[in-house]
PDB file of C-alpha atoms in Angstrom:
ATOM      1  CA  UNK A  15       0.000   0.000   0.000  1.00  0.00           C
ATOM      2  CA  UNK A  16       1.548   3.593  -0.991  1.00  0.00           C
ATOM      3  CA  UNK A  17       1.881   5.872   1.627  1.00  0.00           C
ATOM      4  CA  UNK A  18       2.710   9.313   1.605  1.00  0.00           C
ATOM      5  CA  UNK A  19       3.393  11.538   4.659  1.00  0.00           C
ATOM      6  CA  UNK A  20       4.098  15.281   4.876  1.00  0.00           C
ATOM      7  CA  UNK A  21       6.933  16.839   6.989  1.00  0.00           C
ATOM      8  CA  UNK A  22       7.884  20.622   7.892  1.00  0.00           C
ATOM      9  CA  UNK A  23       7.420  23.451  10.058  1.00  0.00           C
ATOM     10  CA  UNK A  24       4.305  24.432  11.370  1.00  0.00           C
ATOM     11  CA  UNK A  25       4.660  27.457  12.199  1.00  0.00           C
ATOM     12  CA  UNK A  26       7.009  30.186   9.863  1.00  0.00           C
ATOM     13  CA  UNK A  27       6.813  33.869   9.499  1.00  0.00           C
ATOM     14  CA  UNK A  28       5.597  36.116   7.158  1.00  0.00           C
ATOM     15  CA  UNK A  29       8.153  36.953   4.264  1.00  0.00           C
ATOM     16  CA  UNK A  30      10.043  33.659   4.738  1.00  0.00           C
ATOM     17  CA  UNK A  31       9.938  30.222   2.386  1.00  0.00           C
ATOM     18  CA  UNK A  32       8.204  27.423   3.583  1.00  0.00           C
ATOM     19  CA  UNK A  33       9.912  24.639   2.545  1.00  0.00           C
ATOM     20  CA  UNK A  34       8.227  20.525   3.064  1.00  0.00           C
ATOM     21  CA  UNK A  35       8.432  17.166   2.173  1.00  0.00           C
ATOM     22  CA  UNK A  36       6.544  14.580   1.089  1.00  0.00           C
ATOM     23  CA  UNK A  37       8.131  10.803   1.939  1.00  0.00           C
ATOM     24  CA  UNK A  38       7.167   7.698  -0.561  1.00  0.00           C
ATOM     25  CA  UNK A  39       6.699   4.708   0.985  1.00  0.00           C
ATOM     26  CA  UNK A  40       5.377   1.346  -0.374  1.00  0.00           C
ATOM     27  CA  UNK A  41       5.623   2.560  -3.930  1.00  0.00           C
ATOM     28  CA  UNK A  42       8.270   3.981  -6.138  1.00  0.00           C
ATOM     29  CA  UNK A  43       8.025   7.935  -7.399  1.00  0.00           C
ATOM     30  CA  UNK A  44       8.911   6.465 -10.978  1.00  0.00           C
ATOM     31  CA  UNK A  45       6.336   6.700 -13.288  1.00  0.00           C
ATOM     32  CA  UNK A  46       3.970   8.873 -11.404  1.00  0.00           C
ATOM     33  CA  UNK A  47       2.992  12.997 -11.488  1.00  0.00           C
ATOM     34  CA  UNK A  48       3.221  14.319  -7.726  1.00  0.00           C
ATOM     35  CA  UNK A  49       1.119  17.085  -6.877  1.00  0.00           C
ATOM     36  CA  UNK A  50       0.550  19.439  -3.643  1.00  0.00           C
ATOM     37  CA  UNK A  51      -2.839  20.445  -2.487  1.00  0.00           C
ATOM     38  CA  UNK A  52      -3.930  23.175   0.171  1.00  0.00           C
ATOM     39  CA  UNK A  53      -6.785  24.059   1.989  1.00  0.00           C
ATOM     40  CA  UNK A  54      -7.029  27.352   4.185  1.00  0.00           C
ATOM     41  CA  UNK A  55      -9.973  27.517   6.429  1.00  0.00           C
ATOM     42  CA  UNK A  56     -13.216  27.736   5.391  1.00  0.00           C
ATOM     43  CA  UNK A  57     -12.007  27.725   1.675  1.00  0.00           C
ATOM     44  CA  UNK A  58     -11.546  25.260  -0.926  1.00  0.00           C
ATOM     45  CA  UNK A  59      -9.182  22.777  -1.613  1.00  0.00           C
ATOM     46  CA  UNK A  60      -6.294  24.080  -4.025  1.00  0.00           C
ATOM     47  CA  UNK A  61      -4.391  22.787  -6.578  1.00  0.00           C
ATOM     48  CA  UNK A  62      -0.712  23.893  -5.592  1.00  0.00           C
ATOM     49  CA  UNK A  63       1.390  22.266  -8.694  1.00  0.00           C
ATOM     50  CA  UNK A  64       2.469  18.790  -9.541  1.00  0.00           C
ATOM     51  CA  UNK A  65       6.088  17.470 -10.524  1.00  0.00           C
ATOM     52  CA  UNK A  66       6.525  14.429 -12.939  1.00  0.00           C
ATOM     53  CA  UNK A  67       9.079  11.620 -11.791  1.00  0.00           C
ATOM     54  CA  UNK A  68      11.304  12.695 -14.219  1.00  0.00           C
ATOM     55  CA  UNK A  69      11.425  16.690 -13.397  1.00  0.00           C
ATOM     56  CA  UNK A  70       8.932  18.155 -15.120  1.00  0.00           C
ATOM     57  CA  UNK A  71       7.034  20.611 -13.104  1.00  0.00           C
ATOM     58  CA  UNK A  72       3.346  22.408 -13.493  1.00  0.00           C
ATOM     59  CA  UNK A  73       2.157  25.203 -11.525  1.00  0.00           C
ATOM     60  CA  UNK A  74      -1.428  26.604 -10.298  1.00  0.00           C
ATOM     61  CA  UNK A  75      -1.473  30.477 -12.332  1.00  0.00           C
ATOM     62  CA  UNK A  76      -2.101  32.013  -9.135  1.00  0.00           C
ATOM     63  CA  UNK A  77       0.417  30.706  -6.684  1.00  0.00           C
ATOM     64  CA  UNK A  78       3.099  30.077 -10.023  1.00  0.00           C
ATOM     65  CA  UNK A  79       5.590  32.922  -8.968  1.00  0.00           C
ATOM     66  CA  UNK A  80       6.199  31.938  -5.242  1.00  0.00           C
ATOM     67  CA  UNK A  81       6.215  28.200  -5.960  1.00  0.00           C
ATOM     68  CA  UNK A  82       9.341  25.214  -6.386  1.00  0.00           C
ATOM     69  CA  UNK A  83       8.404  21.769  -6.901  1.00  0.00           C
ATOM     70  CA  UNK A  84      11.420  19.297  -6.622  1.00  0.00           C
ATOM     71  CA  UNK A  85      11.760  15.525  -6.526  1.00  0.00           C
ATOM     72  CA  UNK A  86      14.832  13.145  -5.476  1.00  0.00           C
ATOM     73  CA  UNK A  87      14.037  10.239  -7.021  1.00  0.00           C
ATOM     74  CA  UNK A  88      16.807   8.094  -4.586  1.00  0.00           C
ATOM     75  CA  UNK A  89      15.186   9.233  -1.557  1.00  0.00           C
ATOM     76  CA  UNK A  90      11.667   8.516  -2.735  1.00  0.00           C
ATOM     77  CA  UNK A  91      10.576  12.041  -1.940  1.00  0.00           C
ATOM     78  CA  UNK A  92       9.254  15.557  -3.426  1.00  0.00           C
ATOM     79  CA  UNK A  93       9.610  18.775  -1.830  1.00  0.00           C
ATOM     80  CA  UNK A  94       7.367  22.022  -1.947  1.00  0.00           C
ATOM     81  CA  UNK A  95       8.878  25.628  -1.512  1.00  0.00           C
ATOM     82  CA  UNK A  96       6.775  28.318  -1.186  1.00  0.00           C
ATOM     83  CA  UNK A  97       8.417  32.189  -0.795  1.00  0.00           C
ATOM     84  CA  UNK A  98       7.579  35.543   0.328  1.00  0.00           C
ATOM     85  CA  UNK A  99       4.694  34.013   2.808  1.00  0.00           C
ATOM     86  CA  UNK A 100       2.023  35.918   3.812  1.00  0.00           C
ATOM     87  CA  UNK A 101      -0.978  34.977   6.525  1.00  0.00           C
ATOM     88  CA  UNK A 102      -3.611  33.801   3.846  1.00  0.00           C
ATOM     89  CA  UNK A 103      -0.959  30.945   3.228  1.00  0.00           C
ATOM     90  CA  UNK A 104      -2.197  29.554   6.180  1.00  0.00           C
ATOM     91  CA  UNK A 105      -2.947  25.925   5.422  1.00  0.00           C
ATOM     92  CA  UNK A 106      -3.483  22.160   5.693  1.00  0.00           C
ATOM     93  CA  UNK A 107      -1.016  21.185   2.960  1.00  0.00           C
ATOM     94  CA  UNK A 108      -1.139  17.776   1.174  1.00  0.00           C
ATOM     95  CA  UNK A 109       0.915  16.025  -1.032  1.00  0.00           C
ATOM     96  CA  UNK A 110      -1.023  13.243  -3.554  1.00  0.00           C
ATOM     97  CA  UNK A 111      -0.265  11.255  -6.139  1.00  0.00           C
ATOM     98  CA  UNK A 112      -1.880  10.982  -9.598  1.00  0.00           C
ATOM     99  CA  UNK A 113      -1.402  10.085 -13.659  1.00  0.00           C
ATOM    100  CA  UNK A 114      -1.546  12.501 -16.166  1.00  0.00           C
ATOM    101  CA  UNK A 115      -5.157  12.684 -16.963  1.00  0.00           C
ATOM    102  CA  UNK A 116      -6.303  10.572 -13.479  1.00  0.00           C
ATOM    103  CA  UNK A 117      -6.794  12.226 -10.147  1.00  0.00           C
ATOM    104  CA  UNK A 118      -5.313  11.912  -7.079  1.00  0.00           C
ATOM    105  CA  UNK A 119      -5.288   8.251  -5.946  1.00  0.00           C
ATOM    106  CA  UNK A 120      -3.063   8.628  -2.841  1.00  0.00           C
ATOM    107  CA  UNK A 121      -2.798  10.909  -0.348  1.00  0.00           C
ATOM    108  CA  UNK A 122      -1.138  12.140   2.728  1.00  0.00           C
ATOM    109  CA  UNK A 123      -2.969  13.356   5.900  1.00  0.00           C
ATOM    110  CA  UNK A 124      -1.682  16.661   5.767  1.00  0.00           C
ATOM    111  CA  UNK A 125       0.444  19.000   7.367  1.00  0.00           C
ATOM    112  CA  UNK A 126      -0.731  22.176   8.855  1.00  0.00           C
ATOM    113  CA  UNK A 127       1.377  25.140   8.198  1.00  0.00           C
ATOM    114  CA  UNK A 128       0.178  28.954  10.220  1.00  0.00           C
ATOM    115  CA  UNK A 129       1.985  31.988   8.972  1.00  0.00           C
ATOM    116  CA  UNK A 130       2.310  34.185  11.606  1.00  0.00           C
ATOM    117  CA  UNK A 131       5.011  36.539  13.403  1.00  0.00           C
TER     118      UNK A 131
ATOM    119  CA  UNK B  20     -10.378  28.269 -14.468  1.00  0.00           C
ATOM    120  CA  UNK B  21     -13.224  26.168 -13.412  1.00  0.00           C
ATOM    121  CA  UNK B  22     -15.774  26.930 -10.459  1.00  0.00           C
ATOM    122  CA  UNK B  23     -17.077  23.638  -8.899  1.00  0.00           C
ATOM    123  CA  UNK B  24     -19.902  24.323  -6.693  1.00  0.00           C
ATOM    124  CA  UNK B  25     -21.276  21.702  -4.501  1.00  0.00           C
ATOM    125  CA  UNK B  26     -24.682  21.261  -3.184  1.00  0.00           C
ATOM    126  CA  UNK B  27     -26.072  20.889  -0.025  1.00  0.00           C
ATOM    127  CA  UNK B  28     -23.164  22.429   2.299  1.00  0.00           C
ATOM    128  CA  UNK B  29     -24.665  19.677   4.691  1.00  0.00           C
ATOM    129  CA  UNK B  30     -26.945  16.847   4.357  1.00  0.00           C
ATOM    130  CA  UNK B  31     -28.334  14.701   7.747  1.00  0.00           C
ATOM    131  CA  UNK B  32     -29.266  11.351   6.893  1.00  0.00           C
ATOM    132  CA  UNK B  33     -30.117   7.933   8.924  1.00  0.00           C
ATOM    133  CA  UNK B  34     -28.377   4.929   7.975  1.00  0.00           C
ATOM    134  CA  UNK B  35     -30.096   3.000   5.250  1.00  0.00           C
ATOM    135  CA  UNK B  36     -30.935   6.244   3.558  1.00  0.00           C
ATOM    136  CA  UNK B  37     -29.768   7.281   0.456  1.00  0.00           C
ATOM    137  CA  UNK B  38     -27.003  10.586   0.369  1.00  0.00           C
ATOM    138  CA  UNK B  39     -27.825  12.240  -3.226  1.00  0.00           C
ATOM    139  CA  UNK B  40     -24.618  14.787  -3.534  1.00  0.00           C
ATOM    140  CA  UNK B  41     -24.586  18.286  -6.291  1.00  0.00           C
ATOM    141  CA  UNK B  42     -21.832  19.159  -8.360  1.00  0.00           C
ATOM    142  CA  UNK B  43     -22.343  21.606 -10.754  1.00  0.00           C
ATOM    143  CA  UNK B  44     -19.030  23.109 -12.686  1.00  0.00           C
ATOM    144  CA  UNK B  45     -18.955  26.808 -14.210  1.00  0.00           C
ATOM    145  CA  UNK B  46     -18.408  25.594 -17.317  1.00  0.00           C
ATOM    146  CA  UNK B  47     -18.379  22.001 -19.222  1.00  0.00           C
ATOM    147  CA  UNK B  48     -15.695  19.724 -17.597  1.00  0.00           C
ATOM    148  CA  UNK B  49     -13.524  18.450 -20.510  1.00  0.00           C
ATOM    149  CA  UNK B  50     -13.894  14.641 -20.941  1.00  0.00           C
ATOM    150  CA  UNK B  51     -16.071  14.593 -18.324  1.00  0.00           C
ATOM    151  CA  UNK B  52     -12.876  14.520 -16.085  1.00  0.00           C
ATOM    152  CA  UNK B  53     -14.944  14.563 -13.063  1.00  0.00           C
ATOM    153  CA  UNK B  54     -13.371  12.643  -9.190  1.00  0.00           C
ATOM    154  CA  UNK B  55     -15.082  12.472  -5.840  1.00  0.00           C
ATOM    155  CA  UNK B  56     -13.180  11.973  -2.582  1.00  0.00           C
ATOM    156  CA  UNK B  57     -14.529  11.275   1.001  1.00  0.00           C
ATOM    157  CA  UNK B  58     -12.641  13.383   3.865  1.00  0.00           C
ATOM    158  CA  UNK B  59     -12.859  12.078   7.227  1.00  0.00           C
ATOM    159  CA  UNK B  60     -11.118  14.587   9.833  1.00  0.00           C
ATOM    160  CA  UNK B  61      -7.771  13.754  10.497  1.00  0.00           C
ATOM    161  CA  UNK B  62      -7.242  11.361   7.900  1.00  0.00           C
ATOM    162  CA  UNK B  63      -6.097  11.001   4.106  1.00  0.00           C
ATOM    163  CA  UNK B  64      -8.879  11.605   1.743  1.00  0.00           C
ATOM    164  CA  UNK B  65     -10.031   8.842  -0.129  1.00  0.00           C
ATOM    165  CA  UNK B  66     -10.350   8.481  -3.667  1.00  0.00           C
ATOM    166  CA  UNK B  67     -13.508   7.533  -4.467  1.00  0.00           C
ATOM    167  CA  UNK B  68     -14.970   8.083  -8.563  1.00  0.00           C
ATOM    168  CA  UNK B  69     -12.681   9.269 -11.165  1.00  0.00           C
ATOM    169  CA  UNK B  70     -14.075   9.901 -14.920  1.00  0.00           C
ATOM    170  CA  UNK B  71     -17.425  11.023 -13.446  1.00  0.00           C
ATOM    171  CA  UNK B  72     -18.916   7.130 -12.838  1.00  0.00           C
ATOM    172  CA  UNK B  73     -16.255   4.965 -12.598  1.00  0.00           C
ATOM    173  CA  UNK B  74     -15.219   3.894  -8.812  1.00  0.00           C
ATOM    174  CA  UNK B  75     -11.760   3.453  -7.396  1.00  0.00           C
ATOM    175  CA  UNK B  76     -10.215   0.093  -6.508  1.00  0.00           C
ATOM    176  CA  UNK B  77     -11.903  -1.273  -3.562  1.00  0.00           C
ATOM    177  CA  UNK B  78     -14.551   1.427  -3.420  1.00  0.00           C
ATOM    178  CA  UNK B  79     -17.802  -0.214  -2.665  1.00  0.00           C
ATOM    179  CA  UNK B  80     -20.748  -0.057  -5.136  1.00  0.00           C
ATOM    180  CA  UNK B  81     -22.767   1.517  -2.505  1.00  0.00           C
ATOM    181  CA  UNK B  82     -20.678   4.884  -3.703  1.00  0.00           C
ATOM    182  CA  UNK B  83     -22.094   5.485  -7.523  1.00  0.00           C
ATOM    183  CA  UNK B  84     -21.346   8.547  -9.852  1.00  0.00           C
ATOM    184  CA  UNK B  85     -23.507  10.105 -12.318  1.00  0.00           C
ATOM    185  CA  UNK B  86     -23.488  13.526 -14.714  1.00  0.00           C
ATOM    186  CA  UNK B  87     -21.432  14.959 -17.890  1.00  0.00           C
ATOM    187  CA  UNK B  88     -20.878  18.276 -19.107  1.00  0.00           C
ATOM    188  CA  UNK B  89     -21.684  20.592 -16.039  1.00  0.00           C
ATOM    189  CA  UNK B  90     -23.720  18.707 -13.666  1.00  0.00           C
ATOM    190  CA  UNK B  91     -22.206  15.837 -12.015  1.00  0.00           C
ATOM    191  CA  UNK B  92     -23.981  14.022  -8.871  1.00  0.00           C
ATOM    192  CA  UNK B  93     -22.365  11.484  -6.454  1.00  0.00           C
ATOM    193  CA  UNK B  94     -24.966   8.816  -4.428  1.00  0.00           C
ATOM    194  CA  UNK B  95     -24.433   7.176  -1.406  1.00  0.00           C
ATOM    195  CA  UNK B  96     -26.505   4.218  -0.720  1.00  0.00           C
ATOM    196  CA  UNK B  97     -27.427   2.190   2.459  1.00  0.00           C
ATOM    197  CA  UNK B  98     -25.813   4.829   4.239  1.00  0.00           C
ATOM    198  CA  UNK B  99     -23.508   3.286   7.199  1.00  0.00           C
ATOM    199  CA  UNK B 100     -22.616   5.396  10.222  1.00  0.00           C
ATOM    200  CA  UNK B 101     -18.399   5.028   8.394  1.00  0.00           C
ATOM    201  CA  UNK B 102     -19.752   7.429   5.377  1.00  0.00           C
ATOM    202  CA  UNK B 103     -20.189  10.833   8.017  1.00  0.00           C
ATOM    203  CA  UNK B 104     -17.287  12.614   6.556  1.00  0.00           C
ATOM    204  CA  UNK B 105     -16.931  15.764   3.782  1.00  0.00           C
ATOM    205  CA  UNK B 106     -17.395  14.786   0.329  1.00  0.00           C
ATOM    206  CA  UNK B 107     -14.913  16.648  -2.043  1.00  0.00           C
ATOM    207  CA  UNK B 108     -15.568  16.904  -6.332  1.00  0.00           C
ATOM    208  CA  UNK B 109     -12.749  17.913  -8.305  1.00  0.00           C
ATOM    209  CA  UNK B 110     -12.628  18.198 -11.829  1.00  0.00           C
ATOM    210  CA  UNK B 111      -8.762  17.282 -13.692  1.00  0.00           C
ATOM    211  CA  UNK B 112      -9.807  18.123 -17.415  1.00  0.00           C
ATOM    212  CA  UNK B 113      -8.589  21.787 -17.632  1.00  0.00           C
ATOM    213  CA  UNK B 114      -5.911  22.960 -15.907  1.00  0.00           C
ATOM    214  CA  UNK B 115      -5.670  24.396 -12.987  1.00  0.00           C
ATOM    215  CA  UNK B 116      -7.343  21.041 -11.661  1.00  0.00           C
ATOM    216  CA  UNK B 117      -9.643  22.563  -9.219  1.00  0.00           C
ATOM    217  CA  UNK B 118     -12.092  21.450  -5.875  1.00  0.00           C
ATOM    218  CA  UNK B 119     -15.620  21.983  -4.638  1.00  0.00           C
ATOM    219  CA  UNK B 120     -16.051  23.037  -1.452  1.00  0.00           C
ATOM    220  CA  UNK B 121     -17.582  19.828  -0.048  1.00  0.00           C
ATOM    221  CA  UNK B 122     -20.830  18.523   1.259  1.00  0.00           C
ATOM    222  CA  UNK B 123     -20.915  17.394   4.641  1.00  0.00           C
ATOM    223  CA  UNK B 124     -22.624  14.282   5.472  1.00  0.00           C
ATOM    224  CA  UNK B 125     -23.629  13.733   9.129  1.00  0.00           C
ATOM    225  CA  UNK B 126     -25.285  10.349   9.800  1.00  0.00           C
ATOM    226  CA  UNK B 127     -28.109  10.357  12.543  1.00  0.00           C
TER     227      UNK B 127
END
């Protein structure tokens, strides 16, 4: 059974780059698109970006200038950074896994992230 | 992008019942890319429907999708006290992928 499980800070202040990880287990990063999902409270899920196996990367418009997808394929893991954070980046962040044209099969339980000073 | 709007924000049903869940999109979802999940708190969400109808491995056929174009409906049948969580649609034909925001089930 794939499992995937977030890891970072939850707390960072505004301005500075919030930097996680998502860990593979049970399942191999090759051959699969990795994606990050948000939610802030009270508002909908959101599409963050997604990162192929082999490096390619694609970004949600509205979050595309703050945002770094990465992957290590020989640590079975994909990384999000997200600069210059202000307080609506406030968020249960989750990483998922999906095909190109199928949805997110597997996820992890979330992390939740507060910007504040 | 896409709007997804979901419909009722909450729904309060006894077990046996039948959950009848709204998605309706802002514009056509291409392909009919169309994917529920069920979100119990504290937990991964669980992939549920992908391609409007067709169910996930291991989903039970008590979870049934319906819809194209715009309108897009997810039913719950012989509702078990397990199936209280949020139900999520998100549609993955046009990019940016986007989310409803949920329907609450609550079972009595």
């Amino acid at each position: 059974q794939v499992h995937l499980e977030e890891s970072g800070p939850g707390l960072v202040k505004p301005s500075e780059t919030l930097s996680l990880r998502c860990t593979v287990s049970g399942g191999s990063v090759n051959g699969y698109y990795w994606s990050w999902v948000r939610q802030s409270p009270g508002k909908k899920m959101e599409w963050i970006g997604h990162i192929y196996y082999r490096g390619d990367t694609r970004y949600n418009p509205s979050l595309q200038s703050r945002v770094t997808i990465s992957i290590d394929t020989s640590r079975n893991e994909f990384s999000l950074d997200l600069t210059s954070l202000i307080a609506p980046d406030t968020a249960v962040y989750y990483c998922a896994r999906h095909h190109r044209v199928t949805p997110f099969d597997y996820w992890g339980q979330g992390t939740p992230v507060t910007v504040s000073s | 992008e896409i709007v997804l709007t979901q419909s009722p924000d909450t729904l309060s049903l006894s077990p046996g019942e039948t959950a009848s869940l709204s998605c309706r999109a802002s514009q056509s979802v291409p392909y009919n890319y169309l994917a529920w999940y069920q979100h119990r708190p504290g937990q991964a969400p669980r992939f549920l429907i992908y391609a409007t109808a067709t169910r996930a491995p291991g989903i039970p056929d008590r979870f049934s999708g319906t819809g194209s174009g715009a309108d897009f409906t997810l039913d719950i049948s012989r509702l078990e006290p397990e199936d209280s969580a949020v139900y999520y649609c998100q549609q993955y034909g046009d990019s940016p992928w986007t989310f409803g925001q949920g329907t609450k089930v609550e079972i009595k």
